[in-house]
Coordinates of C-alpha atoms and ligand atoms in Angstrom, one line a residue:
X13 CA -109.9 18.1 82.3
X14 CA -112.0 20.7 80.5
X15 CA -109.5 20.7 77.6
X16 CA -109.9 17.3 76.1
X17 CA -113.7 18.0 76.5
X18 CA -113.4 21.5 74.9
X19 CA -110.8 20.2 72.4
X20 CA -113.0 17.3 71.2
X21 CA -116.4 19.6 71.6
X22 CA -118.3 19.3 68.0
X23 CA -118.9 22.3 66.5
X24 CA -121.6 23.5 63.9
X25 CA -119.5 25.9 61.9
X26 CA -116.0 23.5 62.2
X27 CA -116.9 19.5 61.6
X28 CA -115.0 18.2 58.6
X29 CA -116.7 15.2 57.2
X30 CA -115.3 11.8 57.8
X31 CA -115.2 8.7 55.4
X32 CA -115.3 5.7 57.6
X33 CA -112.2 2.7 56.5
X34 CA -115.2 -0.2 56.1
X35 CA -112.3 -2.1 55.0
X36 CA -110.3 -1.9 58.3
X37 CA -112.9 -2.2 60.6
X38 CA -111.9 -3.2 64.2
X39 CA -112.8 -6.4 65.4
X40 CA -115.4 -5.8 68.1
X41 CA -113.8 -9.2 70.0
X42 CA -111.0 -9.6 71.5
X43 CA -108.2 -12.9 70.6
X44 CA -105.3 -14.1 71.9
X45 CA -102.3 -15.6 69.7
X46 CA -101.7 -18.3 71.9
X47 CA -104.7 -18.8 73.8
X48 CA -108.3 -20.7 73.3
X49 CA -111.1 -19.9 75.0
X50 CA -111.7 -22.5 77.3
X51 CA -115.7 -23.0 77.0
X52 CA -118.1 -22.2 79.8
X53 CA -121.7 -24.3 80.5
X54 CA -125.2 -22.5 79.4
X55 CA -125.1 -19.6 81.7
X56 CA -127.7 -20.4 84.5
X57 CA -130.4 -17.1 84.6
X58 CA -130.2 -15.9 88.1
X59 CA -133.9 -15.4 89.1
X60 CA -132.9 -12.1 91.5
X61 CA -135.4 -9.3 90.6
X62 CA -134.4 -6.0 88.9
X63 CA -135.7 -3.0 90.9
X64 CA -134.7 -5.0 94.3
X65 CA -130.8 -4.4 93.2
X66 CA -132.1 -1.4 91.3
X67 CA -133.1 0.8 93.7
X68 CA -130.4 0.5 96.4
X69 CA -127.0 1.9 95.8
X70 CA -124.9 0.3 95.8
X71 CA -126.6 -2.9 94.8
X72 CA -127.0 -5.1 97.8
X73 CA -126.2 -8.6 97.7
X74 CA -129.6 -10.3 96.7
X75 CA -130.4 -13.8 96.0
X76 CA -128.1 -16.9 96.8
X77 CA -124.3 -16.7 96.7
X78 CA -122.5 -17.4 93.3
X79 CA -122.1 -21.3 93.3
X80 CA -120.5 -22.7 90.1
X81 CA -119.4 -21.9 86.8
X82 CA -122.9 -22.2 85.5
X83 CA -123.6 -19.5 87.7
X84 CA -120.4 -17.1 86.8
X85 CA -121.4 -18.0 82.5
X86 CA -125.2 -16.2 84.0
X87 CA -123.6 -13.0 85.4
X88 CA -121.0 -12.7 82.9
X89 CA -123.7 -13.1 80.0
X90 CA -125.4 -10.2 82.0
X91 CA -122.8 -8.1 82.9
X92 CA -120.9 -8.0 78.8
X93 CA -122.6 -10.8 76.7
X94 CA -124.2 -11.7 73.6
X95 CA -127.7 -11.1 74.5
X96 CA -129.0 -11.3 70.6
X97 CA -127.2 -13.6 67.9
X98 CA -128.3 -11.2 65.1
X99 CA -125.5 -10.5 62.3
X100 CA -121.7 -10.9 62.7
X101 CA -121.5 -9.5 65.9
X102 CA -124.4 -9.8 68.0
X103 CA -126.0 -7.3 70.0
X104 CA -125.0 -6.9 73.6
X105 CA -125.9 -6.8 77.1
X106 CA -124.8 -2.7 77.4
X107 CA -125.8 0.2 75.4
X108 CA -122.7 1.5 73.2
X109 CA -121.9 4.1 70.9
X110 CA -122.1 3.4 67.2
X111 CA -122.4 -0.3 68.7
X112 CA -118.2 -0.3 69.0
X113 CA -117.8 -2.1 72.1
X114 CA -114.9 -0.6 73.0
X115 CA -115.0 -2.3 76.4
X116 CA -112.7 -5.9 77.4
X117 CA -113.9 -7.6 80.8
X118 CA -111.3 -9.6 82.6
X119 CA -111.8 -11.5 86.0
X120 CA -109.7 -13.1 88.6
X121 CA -112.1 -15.8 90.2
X122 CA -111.2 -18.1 93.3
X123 CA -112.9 -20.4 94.2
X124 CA -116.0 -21.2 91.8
X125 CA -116.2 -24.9 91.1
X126 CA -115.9 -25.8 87.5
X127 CA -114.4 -22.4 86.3
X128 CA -110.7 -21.9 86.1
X129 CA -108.9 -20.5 88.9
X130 CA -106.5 -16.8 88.0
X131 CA -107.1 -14.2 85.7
X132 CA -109.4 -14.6 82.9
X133 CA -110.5 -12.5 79.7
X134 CA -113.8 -12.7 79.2
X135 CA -115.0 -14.0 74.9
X136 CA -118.5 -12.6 74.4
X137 CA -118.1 -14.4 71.0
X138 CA -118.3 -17.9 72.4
X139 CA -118.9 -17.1 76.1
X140 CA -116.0 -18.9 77.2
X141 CA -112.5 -18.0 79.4
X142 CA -108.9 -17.0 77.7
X143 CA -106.8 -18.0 80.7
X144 CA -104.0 -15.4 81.2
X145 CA -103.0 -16.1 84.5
X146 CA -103.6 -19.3 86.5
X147 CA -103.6 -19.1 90.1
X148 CA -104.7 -17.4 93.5
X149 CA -104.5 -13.8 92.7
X150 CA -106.9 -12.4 94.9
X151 CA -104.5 -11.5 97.8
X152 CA -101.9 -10.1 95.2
X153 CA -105.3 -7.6 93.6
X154 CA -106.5 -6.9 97.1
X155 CA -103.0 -5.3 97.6
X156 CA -102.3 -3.5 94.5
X157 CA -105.7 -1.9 94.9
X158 CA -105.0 -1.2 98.6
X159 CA -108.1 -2.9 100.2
X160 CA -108.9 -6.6 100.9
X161 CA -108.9 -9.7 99.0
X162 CA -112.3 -10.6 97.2
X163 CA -113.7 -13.8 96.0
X164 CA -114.2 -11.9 92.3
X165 CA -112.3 -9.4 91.0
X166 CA -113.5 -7.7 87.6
X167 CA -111.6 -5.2 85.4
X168 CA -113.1 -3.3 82.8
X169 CA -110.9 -2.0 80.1
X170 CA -111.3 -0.1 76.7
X171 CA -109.7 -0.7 73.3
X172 CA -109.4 3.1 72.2
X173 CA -108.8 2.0 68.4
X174 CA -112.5 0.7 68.2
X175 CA -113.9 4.0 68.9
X176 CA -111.6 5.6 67.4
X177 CA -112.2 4.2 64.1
X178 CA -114.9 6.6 64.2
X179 CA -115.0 8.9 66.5
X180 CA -111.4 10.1 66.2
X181 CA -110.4 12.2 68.7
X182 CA -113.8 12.5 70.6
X183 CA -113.4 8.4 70.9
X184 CA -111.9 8.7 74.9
X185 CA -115.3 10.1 75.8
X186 CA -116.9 7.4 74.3
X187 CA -114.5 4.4 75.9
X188 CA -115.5 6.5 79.4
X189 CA -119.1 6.4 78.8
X190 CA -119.2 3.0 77.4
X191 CA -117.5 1.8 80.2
X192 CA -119.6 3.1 82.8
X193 CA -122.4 1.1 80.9
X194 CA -120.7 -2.0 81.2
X195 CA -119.4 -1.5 85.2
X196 CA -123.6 -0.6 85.6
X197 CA -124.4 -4.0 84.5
X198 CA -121.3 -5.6 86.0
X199 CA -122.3 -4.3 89.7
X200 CA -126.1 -5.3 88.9
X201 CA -125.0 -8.8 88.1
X202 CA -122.8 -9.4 91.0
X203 CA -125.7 -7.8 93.2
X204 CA -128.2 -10.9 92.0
X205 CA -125.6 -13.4 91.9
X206 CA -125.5 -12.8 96.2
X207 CA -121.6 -10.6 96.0
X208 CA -121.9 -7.3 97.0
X209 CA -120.0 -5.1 94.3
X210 CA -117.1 -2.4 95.7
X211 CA -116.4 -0.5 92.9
X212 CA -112.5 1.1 92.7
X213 CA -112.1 3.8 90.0
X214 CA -109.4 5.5 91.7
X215 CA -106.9 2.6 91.3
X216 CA -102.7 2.7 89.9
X217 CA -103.2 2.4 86.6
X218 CA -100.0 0.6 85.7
X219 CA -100.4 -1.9 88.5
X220 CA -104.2 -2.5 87.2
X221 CA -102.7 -3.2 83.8
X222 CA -100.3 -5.3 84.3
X223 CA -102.7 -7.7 86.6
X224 CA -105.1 -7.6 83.8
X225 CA -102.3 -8.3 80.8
X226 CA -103.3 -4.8 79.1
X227 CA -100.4 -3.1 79.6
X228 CA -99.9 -1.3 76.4
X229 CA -100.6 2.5 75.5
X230 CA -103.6 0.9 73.3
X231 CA -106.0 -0.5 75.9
X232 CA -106.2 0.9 79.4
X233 CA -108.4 0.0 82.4
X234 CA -111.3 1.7 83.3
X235 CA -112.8 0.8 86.0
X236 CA -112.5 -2.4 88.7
X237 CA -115.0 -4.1 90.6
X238 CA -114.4 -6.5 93.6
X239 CA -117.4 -9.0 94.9
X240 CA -117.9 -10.8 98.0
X241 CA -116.2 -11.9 100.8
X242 CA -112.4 -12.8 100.9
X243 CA -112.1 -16.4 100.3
X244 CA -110.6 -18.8 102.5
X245 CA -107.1 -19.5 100.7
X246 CA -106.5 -16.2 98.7
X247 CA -102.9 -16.8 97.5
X248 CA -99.5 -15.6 98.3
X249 CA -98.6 -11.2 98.1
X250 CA -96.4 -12.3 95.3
X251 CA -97.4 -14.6 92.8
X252 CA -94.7 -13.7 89.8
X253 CA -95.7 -12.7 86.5
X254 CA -98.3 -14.4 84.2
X255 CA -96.2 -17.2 82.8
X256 CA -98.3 -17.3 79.4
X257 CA -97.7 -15.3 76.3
X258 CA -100.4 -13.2 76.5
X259 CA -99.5 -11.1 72.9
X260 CA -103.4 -10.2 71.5
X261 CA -104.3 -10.5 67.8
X262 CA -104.4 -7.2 65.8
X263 CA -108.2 -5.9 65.7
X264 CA -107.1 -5.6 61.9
X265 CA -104.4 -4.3 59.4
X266 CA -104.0 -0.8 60.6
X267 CA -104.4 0.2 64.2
X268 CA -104.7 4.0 64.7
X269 CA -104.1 6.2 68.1
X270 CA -104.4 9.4 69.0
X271 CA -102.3 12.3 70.8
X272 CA -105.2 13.7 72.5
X273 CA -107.2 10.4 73.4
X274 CA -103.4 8.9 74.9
X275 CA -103.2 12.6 76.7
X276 CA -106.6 12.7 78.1
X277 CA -106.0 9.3 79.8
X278 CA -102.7 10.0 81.0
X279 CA -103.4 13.5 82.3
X280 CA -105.5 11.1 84.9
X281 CA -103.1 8.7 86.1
X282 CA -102.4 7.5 89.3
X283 CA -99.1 6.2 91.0
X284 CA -101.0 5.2 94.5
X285 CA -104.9 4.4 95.1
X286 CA -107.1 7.3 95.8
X287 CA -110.0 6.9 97.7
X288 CA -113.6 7.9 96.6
X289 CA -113.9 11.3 97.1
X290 CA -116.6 12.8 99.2
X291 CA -118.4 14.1 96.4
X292 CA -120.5 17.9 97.5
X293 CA -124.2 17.6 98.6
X294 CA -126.6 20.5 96.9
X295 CA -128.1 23.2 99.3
X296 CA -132.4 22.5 99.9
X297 CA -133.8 25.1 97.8
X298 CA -137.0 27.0 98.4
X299 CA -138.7 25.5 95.6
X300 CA -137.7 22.1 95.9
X301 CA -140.7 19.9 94.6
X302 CA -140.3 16.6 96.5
X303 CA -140.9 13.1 94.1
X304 CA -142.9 10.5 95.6
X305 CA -140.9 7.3 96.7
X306 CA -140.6 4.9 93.8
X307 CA -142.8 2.2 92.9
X308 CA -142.5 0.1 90.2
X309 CA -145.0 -1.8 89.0
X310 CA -143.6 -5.2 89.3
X311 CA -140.3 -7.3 90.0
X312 CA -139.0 -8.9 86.4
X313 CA -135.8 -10.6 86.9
X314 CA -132.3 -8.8 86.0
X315 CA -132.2 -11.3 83.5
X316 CA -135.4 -10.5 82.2
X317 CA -134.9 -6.6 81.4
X318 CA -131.4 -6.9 80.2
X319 CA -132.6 -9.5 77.8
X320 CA -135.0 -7.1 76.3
X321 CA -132.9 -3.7 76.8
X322 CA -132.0 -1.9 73.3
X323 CA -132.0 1.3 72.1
X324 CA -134.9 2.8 71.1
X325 CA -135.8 5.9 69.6
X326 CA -139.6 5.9 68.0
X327 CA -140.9 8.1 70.5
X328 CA -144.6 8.8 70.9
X329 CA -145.4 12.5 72.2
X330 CA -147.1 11.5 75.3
X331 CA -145.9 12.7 79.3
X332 CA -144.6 10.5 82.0
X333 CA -146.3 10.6 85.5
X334 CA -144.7 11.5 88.6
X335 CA -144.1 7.9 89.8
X336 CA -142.8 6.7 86.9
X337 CA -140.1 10.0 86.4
X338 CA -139.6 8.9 90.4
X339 CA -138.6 5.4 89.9
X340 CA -136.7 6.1 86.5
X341 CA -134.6 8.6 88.7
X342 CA -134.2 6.6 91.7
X343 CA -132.7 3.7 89.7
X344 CA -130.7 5.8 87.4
X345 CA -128.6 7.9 90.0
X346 CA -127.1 7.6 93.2
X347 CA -127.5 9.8 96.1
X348 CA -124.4 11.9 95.3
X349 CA -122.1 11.7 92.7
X350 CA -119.9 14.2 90.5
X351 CA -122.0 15.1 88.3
X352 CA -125.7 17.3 88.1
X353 CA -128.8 15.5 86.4
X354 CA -130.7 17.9 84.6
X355 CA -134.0 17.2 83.1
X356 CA -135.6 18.0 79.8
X357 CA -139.6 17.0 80.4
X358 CA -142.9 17.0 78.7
X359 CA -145.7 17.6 80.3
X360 CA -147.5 14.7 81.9
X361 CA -151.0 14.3 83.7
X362 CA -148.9 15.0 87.1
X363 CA -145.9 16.7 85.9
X364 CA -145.4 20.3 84.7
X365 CA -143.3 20.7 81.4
X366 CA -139.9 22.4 82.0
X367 CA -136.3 22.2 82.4
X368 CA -135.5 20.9 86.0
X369 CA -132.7 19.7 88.2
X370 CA -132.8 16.6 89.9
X371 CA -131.6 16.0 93.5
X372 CA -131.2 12.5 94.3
X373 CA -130.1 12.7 97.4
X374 CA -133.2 14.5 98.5
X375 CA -135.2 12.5 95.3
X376 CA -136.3 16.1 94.1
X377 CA -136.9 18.2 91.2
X378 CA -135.8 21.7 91.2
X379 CA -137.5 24.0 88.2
X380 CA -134.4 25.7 86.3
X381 CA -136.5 26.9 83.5
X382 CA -140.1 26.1 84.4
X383 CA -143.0 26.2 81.3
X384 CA -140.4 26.1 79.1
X385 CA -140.0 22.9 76.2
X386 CA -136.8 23.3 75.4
X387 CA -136.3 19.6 73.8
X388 CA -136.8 20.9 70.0
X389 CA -133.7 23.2 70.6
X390 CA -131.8 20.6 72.1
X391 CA -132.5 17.7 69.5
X392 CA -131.4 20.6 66.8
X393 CA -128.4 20.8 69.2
X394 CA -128.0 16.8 68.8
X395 CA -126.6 16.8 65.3
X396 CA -130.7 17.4 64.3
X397 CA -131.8 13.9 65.6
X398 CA -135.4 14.6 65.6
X399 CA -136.7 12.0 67.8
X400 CA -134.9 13.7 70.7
X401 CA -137.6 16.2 70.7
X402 CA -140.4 13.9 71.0
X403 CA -138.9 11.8 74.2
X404 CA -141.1 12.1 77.4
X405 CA -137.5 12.6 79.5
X406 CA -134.4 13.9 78.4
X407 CA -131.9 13.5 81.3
X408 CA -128.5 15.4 80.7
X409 CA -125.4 15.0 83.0
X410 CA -123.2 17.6 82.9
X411 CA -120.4 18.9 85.3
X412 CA -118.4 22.7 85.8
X413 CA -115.4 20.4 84.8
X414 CA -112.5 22.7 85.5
X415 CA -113.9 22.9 89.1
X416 CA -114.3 19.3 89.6
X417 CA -110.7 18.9 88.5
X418 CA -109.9 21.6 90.8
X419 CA -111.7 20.4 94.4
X420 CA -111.1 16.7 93.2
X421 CA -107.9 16.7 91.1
X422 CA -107.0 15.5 87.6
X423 CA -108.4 11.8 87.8
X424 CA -112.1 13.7 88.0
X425 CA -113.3 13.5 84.1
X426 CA -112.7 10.0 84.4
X427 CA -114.8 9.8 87.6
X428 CA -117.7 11.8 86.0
X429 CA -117.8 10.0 82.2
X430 CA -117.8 6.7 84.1
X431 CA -120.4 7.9 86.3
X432 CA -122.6 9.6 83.5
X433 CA -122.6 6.2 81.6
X434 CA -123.3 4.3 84.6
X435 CA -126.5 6.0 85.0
X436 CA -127.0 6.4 81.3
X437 CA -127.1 1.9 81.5
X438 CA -129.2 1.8 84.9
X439 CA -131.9 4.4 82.9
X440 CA -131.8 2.3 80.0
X441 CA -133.0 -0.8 82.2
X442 CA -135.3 1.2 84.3
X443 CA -137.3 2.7 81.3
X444 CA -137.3 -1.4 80.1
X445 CA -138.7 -2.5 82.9
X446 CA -141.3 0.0 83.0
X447 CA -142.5 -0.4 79.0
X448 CA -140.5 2.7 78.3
X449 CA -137.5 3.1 75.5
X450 CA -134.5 4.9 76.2
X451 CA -131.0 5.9 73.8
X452 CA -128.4 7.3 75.1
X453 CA -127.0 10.4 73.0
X454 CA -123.3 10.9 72.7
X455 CA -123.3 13.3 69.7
X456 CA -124.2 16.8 69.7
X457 CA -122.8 20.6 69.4
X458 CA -121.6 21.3 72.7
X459 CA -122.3 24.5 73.1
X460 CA -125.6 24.5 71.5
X461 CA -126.7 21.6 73.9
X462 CA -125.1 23.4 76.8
X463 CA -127.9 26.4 75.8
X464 CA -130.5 24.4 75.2
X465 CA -129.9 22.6 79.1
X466 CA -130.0 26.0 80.5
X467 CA -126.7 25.0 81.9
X468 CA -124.7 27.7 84.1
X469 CA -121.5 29.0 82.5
X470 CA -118.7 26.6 82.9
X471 CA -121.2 24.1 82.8
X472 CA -120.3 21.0 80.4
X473 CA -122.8 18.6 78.9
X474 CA -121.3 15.2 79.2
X475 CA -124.1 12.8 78.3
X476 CA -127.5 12.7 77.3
X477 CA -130.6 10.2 77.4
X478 CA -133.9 10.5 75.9
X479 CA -136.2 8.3 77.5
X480 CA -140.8 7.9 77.6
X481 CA -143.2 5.9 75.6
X482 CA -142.3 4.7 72.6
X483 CA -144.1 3.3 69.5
X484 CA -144.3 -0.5 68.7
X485 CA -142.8 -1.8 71.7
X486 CA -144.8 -4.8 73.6
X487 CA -143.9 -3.3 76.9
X488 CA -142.5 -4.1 80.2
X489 CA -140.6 -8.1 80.5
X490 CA -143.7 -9.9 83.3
X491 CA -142.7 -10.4 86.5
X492 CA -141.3 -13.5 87.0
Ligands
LIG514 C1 -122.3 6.6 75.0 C2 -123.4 6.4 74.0 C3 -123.7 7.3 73.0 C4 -124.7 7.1 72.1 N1 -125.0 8.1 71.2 C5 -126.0 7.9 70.3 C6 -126.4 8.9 69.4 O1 -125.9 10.1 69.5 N2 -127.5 8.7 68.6 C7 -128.1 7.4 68.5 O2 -129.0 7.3 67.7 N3 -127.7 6.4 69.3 C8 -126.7 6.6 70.2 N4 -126.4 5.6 71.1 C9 -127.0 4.3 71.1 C10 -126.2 3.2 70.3 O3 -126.2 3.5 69.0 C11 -126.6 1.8 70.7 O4 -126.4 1.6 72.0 C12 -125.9 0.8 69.8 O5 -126.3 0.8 68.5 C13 -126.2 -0.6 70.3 O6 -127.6 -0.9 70.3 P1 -128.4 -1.4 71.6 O7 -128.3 -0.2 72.6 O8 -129.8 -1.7 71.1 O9 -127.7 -2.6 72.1 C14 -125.4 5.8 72.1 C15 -125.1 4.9 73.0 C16 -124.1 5.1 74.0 C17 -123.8 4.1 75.0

């Protein structure tokens, strides 16, 4: 899927300004004509600690099983909520660009006493439930997705019109990233609330959409996350069709789409469930430079360091130490994945400045372009954002895309966007949890960037983070 990427790359010499509609802004929540939210009790804070689901991938089941409602109100507030009441719309559990929140959550939940049973849409607005669905769907999901029944089931979708607003055409990269974002924070919260997460991104897509009541051309699932065990009863193969009108309000008086965002998406559909692919392992290199194992400092709860995650930018010029760029990395990326972490760094008591793979699976750097600071080139790259070239860390995932499409087939882009902003989320909370700031950066002249990564030819630049101390900021949330 190199095209859409190369198609929506911005370019120095060819980017035509754009007046963003103020008046026809998209609402950033989600209503239903015909359905209230029902309400949901004050979210119980699960007191599981951060790095413990951190550092394991995937998260492990940690802390007691998910009891009530109570409980479920905790880790949706964690996974997509409202984690600061500050102007109209809040601010929010997951990073996202321009603050769209292009992303929906929906759930299917057996089983948890006091919360209503059958398919759900999550209202960060009021923290309550829009029932869509009522009944025991979990045999019926387990089906459609090809695996088991599980006592959750979570779909993540995005509203390309939000992003779109203004992004235009670029907006599908953004409702990928965004959405890897939320699923980080989604599999962390199931992790602490005691249900191991098993996340599907190679489901149907039609099937997924009609289960989650999202099956139009203008939302589209993203990504799907089961948790914990199959519960006792888990409903008939065949339960009929949600019997509710489930018609949404317009986001506002003009909705807007686009040929290339609706192509992008359907150039990776899927008819049948494709399993995760057994994504390449690097070859050891001679001049592999092995990180120590990672230590954080403390154990603050999840709840703790998604409270007091945001984006920050006022970056001091000051290194990071070895153990620090270790534990940042460790908690930011699995072991394999499809796409390569390279590393922008300053130079630090114990760390030599330089451009620098990462190798997770090994939890190694490998010099690229060593002595070199290359993060003035790349902030000029990123539309001139200056503070770029003062962060400690700049992490960029990028992927040879026409080859992953080629060894893994069409439905890879979405694989690797998902997967960038997944660890673009679990960075964000690492570098919070250590008294660091982190932003994610979505915007800059491909090419340019490309160059200033020392990426190899074919190599695209799909997301990058800055991330080191920052100015101003009290520091790491206490252990609990
Ligand atoms: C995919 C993505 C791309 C982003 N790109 C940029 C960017 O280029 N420049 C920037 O200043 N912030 C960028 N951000 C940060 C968002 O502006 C920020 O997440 C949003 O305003 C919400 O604020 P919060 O992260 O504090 O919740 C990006 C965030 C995401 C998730």
């Amino acid at each position: 899927m190199s095209s859409y990427h190369d198609e929506t790359a911005y370019d120095p010499a060819g980017m035509e300004g754009h007046v963003l509609d103020w008046a026809n802004q998209p609402s950033p929540f989600k209503f239903y004509k015909k359905i209230a939210p029902l309400p949901m009790p004050e979210p119980r804070p699960t007191t599981a600690g951060f790095w413990e689901a951190a550092l394991a991938w995937p998260p492990p089941a940690a802390g007691p099983a998910l009891a009530d409602s109570a409980d479920l109100a905790g880790l949706l507030q964690l996974a997509a909520g409202l984690t600061k009441r500050s102007g109209p719309q809040g601010l929010r559990a997951w990073a996202s660009a321009g603050a769209l929140h292009p992303c929906e959550l929906y759930l299917a939940a057996c089983d948890v006493d006091g919360a209503p049973q059958g398919l759900c849409h999550f209202d960060p607005a009021s923290g309550g439930l829009h029932l869509l669905w009522p009944g025991r769907l979990a045999t019926h999901i387990g089906r459609a997705l090809a695996g088991p029944p599980a006592r959750l089931g979570f779909f993540i979708s995005a509203i390309h019109w939000r992003s779109l607003w203004k992004y235009r055409q670029r907006a599908y990269r953004y409702c990928l990233l965004d959405a890897g974002h939320l699923l980080a924070n989604l599999e962390l919260a199931c992790a602490a609330h005691g249900l191991a997460p098993r996340t599907i991104l190679g489901f149907p897509d039609t099937a997924a959409g009609v289960m989650a009541g999202v099956a139009d051309r203008d939302e589209a699932i993203m990504a799907i996350v089961q948790a914990g065990p199959p519960p006792a009863d888990p409903g008939p193969e065949q339960p009929g069709l949600p019997p509710l009108d489930l018609a949404a309000k317009p986001l506002g008086a003009v909705i807007g789409r686009d040929r290339r965002v609706l192509a992008a998406h359907a150039h990776g559909e899927l008819f049948v469930a494709q399993p995760e692919p057994d994504w390449p392992e690097p070859e050891p290199g001679e001049h592999d430079q092995p990180l120590p194992p990672p230590t954080p400092p403390g154990e603050p709860s999840l709840w703790a360091v998604v409270h007091a995650r945001r984006s920050r930018r006022n970056f001091v010029h000051a290194g990071l130490e070895r153990r620090a760029l270790a534990t940042l990395l460790a908690a930011a990326l699995p072991a394999r994945g499809p796409m390569t972490a390279r590393l922008l760094l300053a130079p630090g008591r114990d760390l030599a400045m330089g451009v620098y793979d990462y190798l997770p699976d090994r939890r190694a750097l490998r010099p690229v372009v060593p002595g070199v600071d290359s993060r003035a080139a790349l902030a000029q790259a990123c539309l001139g954002q200056g503070w770029i070239g003062r962060a400690a860390l700049t992490l960029c995932l990028w992927a040879d895309l026409e080859k992953l499409e080629r060894d893994f087939g069409p439905r890879a882009y979405r694989r690797a966007m998902i997967a960038a902003g997944r660890a673009g989320q679990r960075l964000y909370l690492a570098a919070t949890a250590l008294g660091l700031g982190c932003c994610g950066v979505g915007a800059f002249y491909d090419e340019r960037a490309a160059r200033a990564a020392a990426l190899p030819p074919g190599g695209r630049l799909l997301y990058a983070l800055a991330c080191g101390p920052v100015k101003g900021w009290p520091g790491a949330p206490s252990a609990d």
